[in-house]
């Protein structure tokens, strides 16, 4: 297994500066970060997987050692196919813990080599979520400290 590569999976609907903060933190530990966007035809998302990947590109284009990819189906199948076993997720607050713990144990049950690490974002980003961003956008609130200009533009185009 390649210990220099970590996969950062998520819906990223849309990516926020909180997600970018985590990517930068992961880059201090790993040589390469693969941002893996879940492409789930059954899950309703504001942005298509292609749009979400395009938005992510606007945050990380100038950072070396980052790949933006997408996957369908089980995360563990994607990891096995890439011959990887390690993911990174953000742990913003205690409310994240239960979901992340269940997800990790499920993934480990499906793939015994599966490992996950959790990074804590900066305190100023710890309240940001994609759902909050979409809600603020819907009511034309101030998105300045939550997403980049490109995402803001894309959000307003959708609404
Ligand atoms: O950003 P999110 O929505 O919290 O990310 C969740 C994600 C995409 C990491 C998770 O839903 C996932 O891995 N989905 C793929 C389906 C899967 O593998 N499910 C079993 C493990 S819970």
Short mmCIF file of N, CA and C and ligand atoms in Angstrom, two decimals:
data_model
loop_
_atom_site.label_atom_id
_atom_site.label_comp_id
_atom_site.label_asym_id
_atom_site.label_seq_id
_atom_site.Cartn_x
_atom_site.Cartn_y
_atom_site.Cartn_z
N UNK A 1 0.83 -1.21 0.00
CA UNK A 1 0.00 0.00 0.00
C UNK A 1 0.87 1.26 0.00
N UNK A 2 0.40 2.25 -0.72
CA UNK A 2 1.17 3.48 -0.81
C UNK A 2 0.85 4.40 0.36
N UNK A 3 1.83 4.57 1.24
CA UNK A 3 1.58 5.35 2.46
C UNK A 3 1.73 6.85 2.23
N UNK A 4 2.10 7.20 1.01
CA UNK A 4 2.28 8.63 0.73
C UNK A 4 1.03 9.27 0.17
N UNK A 5 0.04 8.43 -0.13
CA UNK A 5 -1.19 8.94 -0.75
C UNK A 5 -2.37 8.76 0.19
N UNK A 6 -3.13 9.84 0.35
CA UNK A 6 -4.36 9.74 1.13
C UNK A 6 -5.53 10.16 0.24
N UNK A 7 -6.66 9.48 0.41
CA UNK A 7 -7.86 9.81 -0.34
C UNK A 7 -8.78 10.63 0.56
N UNK A 8 -9.28 11.72 0.03
CA UNK A 8 -10.22 12.57 0.77
C UNK A 8 -11.57 12.46 0.06
N UNK A 9 -12.43 11.52 0.55
CA UNK A 9 -13.71 11.33 -0.14
C UNK A 9 -14.82 12.23 0.43
N UNK A 10 -15.78 12.55 -0.41
CA UNK A 10 -16.89 13.35 0.08
C UNK A 10 -17.87 13.69 -1.02
N UNK A 11 -18.96 14.35 -0.61
CA UNK A 11 -19.95 14.80 -1.59
C UNK A 11 -19.51 16.15 -2.18
N UNK A 12 -18.94 16.99 -1.35
CA UNK A 12 -18.42 18.30 -1.77
C UNK A 12 -19.44 19.07 -2.61
N UNK A 13 -20.63 19.26 -2.06
CA UNK A 13 -21.73 19.88 -2.81
C UNK A 13 -22.15 21.19 -2.18
N UNK A 14 -21.37 22.26 -2.28
CA UNK A 14 -20.09 22.38 -2.97
C UNK A 14 -18.92 22.34 -1.97
N UNK A 15 -17.71 22.32 -2.53
CA UNK A 15 -16.45 22.42 -1.78
C UNK A 15 -16.42 23.80 -1.11
N UNK A 16 -15.87 23.87 0.10
CA UNK A 16 -15.82 25.15 0.83
C UNK A 16 -14.37 25.44 1.25
N UNK A 17 -14.17 26.61 1.85
CA UNK A 17 -12.81 26.90 2.31
C UNK A 17 -12.43 26.00 3.50
N UNK A 18 -13.44 25.45 4.14
CA UNK A 18 -13.19 24.47 5.21
C UNK A 18 -12.57 23.20 4.63
N UNK A 19 -13.10 22.75 3.49
CA UNK A 19 -12.52 21.57 2.82
C UNK A 19 -11.08 21.88 2.39
N UNK A 20 -10.87 23.09 1.88
CA UNK A 20 -9.52 23.43 1.42
C UNK A 20 -8.54 23.44 2.60
N UNK A 21 -8.99 23.95 3.72
CA UNK A 21 -8.15 23.97 4.92
C UNK A 21 -7.68 22.54 5.25
N UNK A 22 -8.60 21.58 5.12
CA UNK A 22 -8.24 20.18 5.43
C UNK A 22 -7.26 19.62 4.41
N UNK A 23 -7.46 19.97 3.14
CA UNK A 23 -6.55 19.50 2.09
C UNK A 23 -5.13 20.02 2.37
N UNK A 24 -5.04 21.30 2.74
CA UNK A 24 -3.71 21.88 3.03
C UNK A 24 -3.06 21.20 4.23
N UNK A 25 -3.88 20.86 5.21
CA UNK A 25 -3.35 20.15 6.38
C UNK A 25 -2.86 18.76 5.99
N UNK A 26 -3.64 18.09 5.15
CA UNK A 26 -3.26 16.73 4.71
C UNK A 26 -1.97 16.79 3.88
N UNK A 27 -1.82 17.86 3.12
CA UNK A 27 -0.62 18.01 2.28
C UNK A 27 0.66 18.16 3.11
N UNK A 28 0.51 18.56 4.39
CA UNK A 28 1.68 18.67 5.27
C UNK A 28 2.14 17.28 5.70
N UNK A 29 1.23 16.29 5.59
CA UNK A 29 1.54 14.94 6.05
C UNK A 29 1.83 14.00 4.88
N UNK A 30 1.05 14.16 3.80
CA UNK A 30 1.14 13.24 2.66
C UNK A 30 1.67 13.96 1.42
N UNK A 31 2.34 13.17 0.57
CA UNK A 31 2.88 13.71 -0.66
C UNK A 31 1.75 14.00 -1.66
N UNK A 32 0.74 13.16 -1.61
CA UNK A 32 -0.33 13.28 -2.60
C UNK A 32 -1.72 13.13 -1.94
N UNK A 33 -2.62 14.00 -2.32
CA UNK A 33 -4.00 13.92 -1.82
C UNK A 33 -4.93 13.71 -3.02
N UNK A 34 -5.74 12.66 -2.96
CA UNK A 34 -6.73 12.42 -4.01
C UNK A 34 -8.09 12.85 -3.46
N UNK A 35 -8.66 13.89 -4.04
CA UNK A 35 -9.99 14.33 -3.61
C UNK A 35 -10.99 13.53 -4.45
N UNK A 36 -11.74 12.66 -3.79
CA UNK A 36 -12.64 11.74 -4.51
C UNK A 36 -14.10 12.15 -4.29
N UNK A 37 -14.71 12.60 -5.36
CA UNK A 37 -16.09 13.11 -5.32
C UNK A 37 -17.08 11.97 -5.54
N UNK A 38 -18.01 11.82 -4.62
CA UNK A 38 -19.02 10.76 -4.78
C UNK A 38 -20.02 11.15 -5.87
N UNK A 39 -20.12 10.25 -6.85
CA UNK A 39 -21.05 10.45 -7.97
C UNK A 39 -22.20 9.48 -7.72
N UNK A 40 -23.24 9.97 -7.12
CA UNK A 40 -24.35 9.08 -6.76
C UNK A 40 -25.62 9.51 -7.49
N UNK A 41 -26.00 8.78 -8.54
CA UNK A 41 -27.17 9.20 -9.32
C UNK A 41 -28.45 9.26 -8.49
N UNK A 42 -28.47 8.50 -7.37
CA UNK A 42 -29.70 8.46 -6.54
C UNK A 42 -29.74 9.61 -5.53
N UNK A 43 -28.58 10.17 -5.20
CA UNK A 43 -28.55 11.23 -4.19
C UNK A 43 -28.71 12.58 -4.89
N UNK A 44 -29.68 13.37 -4.42
CA UNK A 44 -29.88 14.66 -5.06
C UNK A 44 -28.81 15.64 -4.59
N UNK A 45 -28.09 16.18 -5.54
CA UNK A 45 -27.08 17.19 -5.21
C UNK A 45 -27.38 18.45 -6.01
N UNK A 46 -26.97 19.59 -5.50
CA UNK A 46 -27.18 20.84 -6.23
C UNK A 46 -26.33 20.86 -7.50
N UNK A 47 -25.10 20.38 -7.37
CA UNK A 47 -24.16 20.37 -8.50
C UNK A 47 -23.90 18.95 -8.98
N UNK A 48 -23.72 18.78 -10.28
CA UNK A 48 -23.36 17.46 -10.83
C UNK A 48 -21.93 17.15 -10.37
N UNK A 49 -21.53 15.90 -10.52
CA UNK A 49 -20.17 15.53 -10.12
C UNK A 49 -19.14 16.34 -10.91
N UNK A 50 -19.42 16.56 -12.19
CA UNK A 50 -18.49 17.32 -13.03
C UNK A 50 -18.39 18.77 -12.54
N UNK A 51 -19.54 19.35 -12.18
CA UNK A 51 -19.54 20.73 -11.66
C UNK A 51 -18.80 20.80 -10.33
N UNK A 52 -19.00 19.79 -9.50
CA UNK A 52 -18.33 19.79 -8.19
C UNK A 52 -16.81 19.67 -8.37
N UNK A 53 -16.41 18.85 -9.35
CA UNK A 53 -14.97 18.70 -9.61
C UNK A 53 -14.38 20.00 -10.16
N UNK A 54 -15.16 20.66 -11.00
CA UNK A 54 -14.71 21.94 -11.59
C UNK A 54 -14.54 22.98 -10.47
N UNK A 55 -15.48 23.00 -9.53
CA UNK A 55 -15.38 23.94 -8.41
C UNK A 55 -14.15 23.62 -7.56
N UNK A 56 -13.92 22.33 -7.30
CA UNK A 56 -12.75 21.94 -6.48
C UNK A 56 -11.46 22.42 -7.14
N UNK A 57 -11.43 22.29 -8.48
CA UNK A 57 -10.24 22.71 -9.24
C UNK A 57 -9.91 24.18 -8.95
N UNK A 58 -10.95 25.00 -8.80
CA UNK A 58 -10.72 26.43 -8.57
C UNK A 58 -10.06 26.71 -7.21
N UNK A 59 -10.11 25.75 -6.30
CA UNK A 59 -9.47 25.92 -4.98
C UNK A 59 -8.04 25.38 -4.96
N UNK A 60 -7.80 24.33 -5.76
CA UNK A 60 -6.53 23.59 -5.56
C UNK A 60 -5.62 23.59 -6.78
N UNK A 61 -6.03 24.34 -7.80
CA UNK A 61 -5.30 24.34 -9.06
C UNK A 61 -3.82 24.68 -8.89
N UNK A 62 -3.51 25.55 -7.92
CA UNK A 62 -2.13 26.01 -7.74
C UNK A 62 -1.36 25.17 -6.71
N UNK A 63 -1.99 24.10 -6.23
CA UNK A 63 -1.30 23.26 -5.23
C UNK A 63 -0.80 21.98 -5.91
N UNK A 64 0.45 21.68 -5.69
CA UNK A 64 1.02 20.46 -6.30
C UNK A 64 0.60 19.21 -5.52
N UNK A 65 0.56 18.08 -6.22
CA UNK A 65 0.31 16.81 -5.55
C UNK A 65 -1.14 16.60 -5.17
N UNK A 66 -2.03 17.11 -6.00
CA UNK A 66 -3.47 16.92 -5.73
C UNK A 66 -4.13 16.37 -7.00
N UNK A 67 -4.94 15.34 -6.83
CA UNK A 67 -5.72 14.81 -7.96
C UNK A 67 -7.18 14.94 -7.58
N UNK A 68 -7.99 15.34 -8.55
CA UNK A 68 -9.44 15.38 -8.32
C UNK A 68 -10.05 14.25 -9.14
N UNK A 69 -10.76 13.38 -8.45
CA UNK A 69 -11.31 12.20 -9.12
C UNK A 69 -12.77 12.04 -8.67
N UNK A 70 -13.49 11.13 -9.29
CA UNK A 70 -14.85 10.83 -8.81
C UNK A 70 -15.01 9.33 -8.72
N UNK A 71 -15.98 8.90 -7.93
CA UNK A 71 -16.23 7.46 -7.82
C UNK A 71 -17.72 7.22 -7.65
N UNK A 72 -18.12 6.02 -8.08
CA UNK A 72 -19.52 5.60 -7.92
C UNK A 72 -19.50 4.35 -7.08
N UNK A 73 -20.56 4.10 -6.36
CA UNK A 73 -20.65 2.86 -5.57
C UNK A 73 -19.91 2.97 -4.27
N UNK A 74 -19.37 1.83 -3.82
CA UNK A 74 -18.73 1.79 -2.51
C UNK A 74 -17.34 2.42 -2.52
N UNK A 75 -17.08 3.17 -1.46
CA UNK A 75 -15.76 3.78 -1.31
C UNK A 75 -14.66 2.71 -1.27
N UNK A 76 -14.92 1.62 -0.57
CA UNK A 76 -13.88 0.58 -0.43
C UNK A 76 -13.54 -0.04 -1.80
N UNK A 77 -14.53 -0.14 -2.69
CA UNK A 77 -14.25 -0.68 -4.03
C UNK A 77 -13.36 0.27 -4.81
N UNK A 78 -13.62 1.56 -4.63
CA UNK A 78 -12.77 2.56 -5.29
C UNK A 78 -11.34 2.45 -4.77
N UNK A 79 -11.21 2.33 -3.45
CA UNK A 79 -9.87 2.24 -2.84
C UNK A 79 -9.13 0.99 -3.32
N UNK A 80 -9.84 -0.14 -3.35
CA UNK A 80 -9.20 -1.39 -3.78
C UNK A 80 -8.73 -1.27 -5.22
N UNK A 81 -9.60 -0.68 -6.04
CA UNK A 81 -9.28 -0.52 -7.47
C UNK A 81 -8.02 0.35 -7.65
N UNK A 82 -7.84 1.33 -6.76
CA UNK A 82 -6.68 2.22 -6.86
C UNK A 82 -5.48 1.69 -6.07
N UNK A 83 -5.68 0.53 -5.42
CA UNK A 83 -4.65 -0.07 -4.56
C UNK A 83 -4.24 0.89 -3.44
N UNK A 84 -5.24 1.51 -2.85
CA UNK A 84 -5.03 2.42 -1.72
C UNK A 84 -5.89 1.93 -0.55
N UNK A 85 -5.54 2.37 0.65
CA UNK A 85 -6.36 1.91 1.79
C UNK A 85 -6.61 2.98 2.84
N UNK A 86 -6.13 4.18 2.57
CA UNK A 86 -6.22 5.21 3.61
C UNK A 86 -7.06 6.41 3.16
N UNK A 87 -8.01 6.78 4.02
CA UNK A 87 -8.77 8.00 3.73
C UNK A 87 -8.55 9.03 4.83
N UNK A 88 -8.86 10.27 4.47
CA UNK A 88 -8.80 11.37 5.44
C UNK A 88 -10.17 12.03 5.45
N UNK A 89 -10.65 12.36 6.65
CA UNK A 89 -11.91 13.07 6.77
C UNK A 89 -11.75 14.16 7.82
N UNK A 90 -12.59 15.16 7.77
CA UNK A 90 -12.53 16.22 8.76
C UNK A 90 -13.37 15.87 9.98
N UNK A 91 -12.89 16.27 11.12
CA UNK A 91 -13.67 16.07 12.37
C UNK A 91 -13.88 17.47 12.93
N UNK A 92 -15.04 18.04 12.60
CA UNK A 92 -15.28 19.43 12.99
C UNK A 92 -15.73 19.54 14.43
N UNK A 93 -16.69 18.74 14.78
CA UNK A 93 -17.18 18.76 16.16
C UNK A 93 -17.68 17.39 16.55
N UNK A 94 -18.11 17.28 17.80
CA UNK A 94 -18.52 15.98 18.32
C UNK A 94 -19.62 15.35 17.47
N UNK A 95 -20.49 16.19 16.91
CA UNK A 95 -21.62 15.68 16.12
C UNK A 95 -21.14 14.91 14.88
N UNK A 96 -19.93 15.16 14.42
CA UNK A 96 -19.39 14.41 13.27
C UNK A 96 -18.99 12.99 13.69
N UNK A 97 -18.67 12.84 14.97
CA UNK A 97 -18.02 11.62 15.42
C UNK A 97 -18.83 10.35 15.15
N UNK A 98 -20.12 10.39 15.51
CA UNK A 98 -20.94 9.18 15.41
C UNK A 98 -21.00 8.65 13.98
N UNK A 99 -21.26 9.54 13.05
CA UNK A 99 -21.34 9.18 11.64
C UNK A 99 -20.00 8.64 11.12
N UNK A 100 -18.94 9.35 11.47
CA UNK A 100 -17.61 8.96 10.99
C UNK A 100 -17.19 7.60 11.57
N UNK A 101 -17.52 7.40 12.83
CA UNK A 101 -17.16 6.15 13.51
C UNK A 101 -17.89 4.98 12.84
N UNK A 102 -19.17 5.18 12.59
CA UNK A 102 -19.97 4.12 11.95
C UNK A 102 -19.45 3.84 10.53
N UNK A 103 -19.13 4.92 9.83
CA UNK A 103 -18.64 4.77 8.45
C UNK A 103 -17.31 4.01 8.43
N UNK A 104 -16.42 4.36 9.36
CA UNK A 104 -15.11 3.70 9.41
C UNK A 104 -15.25 2.22 9.71
N UNK A 105 -16.10 1.91 10.70
CA UNK A 105 -16.24 0.50 11.08
C UNK A 105 -16.90 -0.30 9.95
N UNK A 106 -17.85 0.32 9.24
CA UNK A 106 -18.49 -0.35 8.11
C UNK A 106 -17.46 -0.60 7.01
N UNK A 107 -16.69 0.42 6.71
CA UNK A 107 -15.67 0.27 5.66
C UNK A 107 -14.64 -0.79 6.03
N UNK A 108 -14.27 -0.84 7.30
CA UNK A 108 -13.28 -1.83 7.76
C UNK A 108 -13.85 -3.25 7.64
N UNK A 109 -15.16 -3.37 7.88
CA UNK A 109 -15.83 -4.67 7.78
C UNK A 109 -15.78 -5.15 6.31
N UNK A 110 -15.91 -4.18 5.40
CA UNK A 110 -15.92 -4.51 3.98
C UNK A 110 -14.52 -4.69 3.39
N UNK A 111 -13.54 -4.10 4.08
CA UNK A 111 -12.16 -4.08 3.55
C UNK A 111 -11.23 -4.02 4.77
N UNK A 112 -10.67 -5.18 5.12
CA UNK A 112 -9.94 -5.25 6.40
C UNK A 112 -8.72 -4.34 6.46
N UNK A 113 -8.17 -3.98 5.30
CA UNK A 113 -6.99 -3.09 5.30
C UNK A 113 -7.36 -1.62 5.44
N UNK A 114 -8.64 -1.33 5.43
CA UNK A 114 -9.11 0.07 5.44
C UNK A 114 -8.63 0.83 6.67
N UNK A 115 -8.11 2.03 6.45
CA UNK A 115 -7.72 2.91 7.56
C UNK A 115 -8.24 4.31 7.30
N UNK A 116 -8.54 5.03 8.38
CA UNK A 116 -9.00 6.42 8.23
C UNK A 116 -8.29 7.29 9.24
N UNK A 117 -7.96 8.51 8.81
CA UNK A 117 -7.44 9.48 9.77
C UNK A 117 -8.37 10.69 9.74
N UNK A 118 -8.43 11.36 10.85
CA UNK A 118 -9.33 12.50 10.99
C UNK A 118 -8.53 13.74 11.31
N UNK A 119 -8.74 14.78 10.52
CA UNK A 119 -8.03 16.03 10.77
C UNK A 119 -9.02 17.08 11.27
N UNK A 120 -8.54 17.89 12.18
CA UNK A 120 -9.38 18.93 12.77
C UNK A 120 -9.11 20.25 12.04
N UNK A 121 -10.17 20.88 11.51
CA UNK A 121 -9.94 22.13 10.79
C UNK A 121 -9.64 23.29 11.74
N UNK A 122 -9.23 24.42 11.17
CA UNK A 122 -9.06 25.63 11.99
C UNK A 122 -10.39 25.96 12.64
N UNK A 123 -10.33 26.53 13.81
CA UNK A 123 -11.56 26.83 14.56
C UNK A 123 -12.51 27.70 13.74
N UNK A 124 -11.95 28.63 12.94
CA UNK A 124 -12.83 29.54 12.18
C UNK A 124 -13.58 28.84 11.06
N UNK A 125 -13.16 27.61 10.73
CA UNK A 125 -13.86 26.87 9.68
C UNK A 125 -14.70 25.73 10.24
N UNK A 126 -14.65 25.55 11.55
CA UNK A 126 -15.24 24.33 12.11
C UNK A 126 -16.77 24.31 12.05
N UNK A 127 -17.39 25.44 11.76
CA UNK A 127 -18.87 25.46 11.67
C UNK A 127 -19.34 25.36 10.22
N UNK A 128 -18.41 25.45 9.26
CA UNK A 128 -18.81 25.49 7.84
C UNK A 128 -19.20 24.11 7.35
N UNK A 129 -20.34 24.05 6.65
CA UNK A 129 -20.71 22.81 5.97
C UNK A 129 -21.31 23.19 4.62
N UNK A 130 -21.32 22.25 3.69
CA UNK A 130 -21.89 22.52 2.36
C UNK A 130 -23.37 22.86 2.49
N UNK A 131 -24.07 22.21 3.41
CA UNK A 131 -25.52 22.49 3.57
C UNK A 131 -25.74 23.91 4.04
N UNK A 132 -24.93 24.36 4.98
CA UNK A 132 -25.07 25.74 5.48
C UNK A 132 -24.80 26.73 4.35
N UNK A 133 -23.78 26.43 3.55
CA UNK A 133 -23.42 27.30 2.42
C UNK A 133 -24.61 27.41 1.45
N UNK A 134 -25.24 26.28 1.14
CA UNK A 134 -26.37 26.30 0.19
C UNK A 134 -27.54 27.09 0.76
N UNK A 135 -27.76 26.93 2.07
CA UNK A 135 -28.87 27.64 2.70
C UNK A 135 -28.62 29.15 2.67
N UNK A 136 -27.41 29.55 3.01
CA UNK A 136 -27.09 30.99 3.00
C UNK A 136 -27.23 31.54 1.58
N UNK A 137 -26.77 30.76 0.59
CA UNK A 137 -26.85 31.19 -0.81
C UNK A 137 -28.31 31.39 -1.22
N UNK A 138 -29.17 30.47 -0.78
CA UNK A 138 -30.59 30.54 -1.14
C UNK A 138 -31.22 31.86 -0.66
N UNK A 139 -30.75 32.33 0.50
CA UNK A 139 -31.31 33.56 1.06
C UNK A 139 -30.40 34.76 0.80
N UNK A 140 -29.52 34.59 -0.17
CA UNK A 140 -28.63 35.68 -0.61
C UNK A 140 -27.80 36.28 0.54
N UNK A 141 -27.40 35.42 1.45
CA UNK A 141 -26.58 35.88 2.57
C UNK A 141 -25.11 36.01 2.16
N UNK A 142 -24.30 36.49 3.09
CA UNK A 142 -22.89 36.74 2.82
C UNK A 142 -22.08 35.43 2.84
N UNK A 143 -21.52 35.11 1.68
CA UNK A 143 -20.77 33.84 1.57
C UNK A 143 -19.26 34.06 1.57
N UNK A 144 -18.88 35.33 1.77
CA UNK A 144 -17.46 35.70 1.61
C UNK A 144 -16.46 34.86 2.38
N UNK A 145 -16.77 34.52 3.61
CA UNK A 145 -15.78 33.80 4.41
C UNK A 145 -16.00 32.29 4.38
N UNK A 146 -16.87 31.84 3.47
CA UNK A 146 -17.20 30.41 3.45
C UNK A 146 -16.74 29.70 2.18
N UNK A 147 -16.82 30.40 1.05
CA UNK A 147 -16.43 29.79 -0.24
C UNK A 147 -15.62 30.79 -1.05
N UNK A 148 -14.97 30.32 -2.12
CA UNK A 148 -14.23 31.26 -2.97
C UNK A 148 -15.18 31.94 -3.97
N UNK A 149 -14.64 32.91 -4.70
CA UNK A 149 -15.46 33.72 -5.63
C UNK A 149 -16.13 32.85 -6.69
N UNK A 150 -15.38 31.87 -7.20
CA UNK A 150 -15.90 31.00 -8.26
C UNK A 150 -17.11 30.21 -7.78
N UNK A 151 -17.01 29.68 -6.58
CA UNK A 151 -18.12 28.90 -6.01
C UNK A 151 -19.33 29.79 -5.80
N UNK A 152 -19.06 31.01 -5.34
CA UNK A 152 -20.13 31.97 -5.11
C UNK A 152 -20.90 32.20 -6.42
N UNK A 153 -20.14 32.41 -7.47
CA UNK A 153 -20.73 32.65 -8.80
C UNK A 153 -21.58 31.43 -9.21
N UNK A 154 -21.02 30.25 -9.04
CA UNK A 154 -21.72 29.02 -9.44
C UNK A 154 -22.99 28.80 -8.60
N UNK A 155 -22.92 29.16 -7.30
CA UNK A 155 -24.10 29.02 -6.44
C UNK A 155 -25.21 29.95 -6.89
N UNK A 156 -24.84 31.20 -7.17
CA UNK A 156 -25.86 32.17 -7.59
C UNK A 156 -26.43 31.81 -8.96
N UNK A 157 -25.63 31.19 -9.82
CA UNK A 157 -26.14 30.74 -11.13
C UNK A 157 -27.22 29.68 -10.96
N UNK A 158 -27.05 28.83 -9.93
CA UNK A 158 -27.99 27.72 -9.70
C UNK A 158 -29.29 28.20 -9.09
N UNK A 159 -29.19 29.29 -8.33
CA UNK A 159 -30.38 29.70 -7.55
C UNK A 159 -31.28 30.65 -8.36
O1 LIG B 1 -19.33 14.59 2.29
P1 LIG B 1 -20.11 13.43 2.80
O2 LIG B 1 -21.47 13.37 2.16
O3 LIG B 1 -20.16 13.37 4.29
O4 LIG B 1 -19.29 12.13 2.29
C1 LIG B 1 -19.75 10.83 2.58
C2 LIG B 1 -19.03 9.78 1.71
C3 LIG B 1 -19.12 10.14 0.25
C4 LIG B 1 -17.59 9.69 2.13
C5 LIG B 1 -19.76 8.42 2.01
O5 LIG B 1 -21.13 8.61 1.89
C6 LIG B 1 -19.32 7.32 1.09
O6 LIG B 1 -18.22 6.85 1.15
N1 LIG B 1 -20.24 6.91 0.19
C7 LIG B 1 -20.01 5.86 -0.77
C8 LIG B 1 -20.89 4.66 -0.48
C9 LIG B 1 -20.26 3.77 0.57
O7 LIG B 1 -19.14 3.33 0.46
N2 LIG B 1 -21.04 3.49 1.65
C10 LIG B 1 -20.62 2.59 2.72
C11 LIG B 1 -19.79 3.27 3.78
S1 LIG B 1 -20.76 4.24 4.86
#
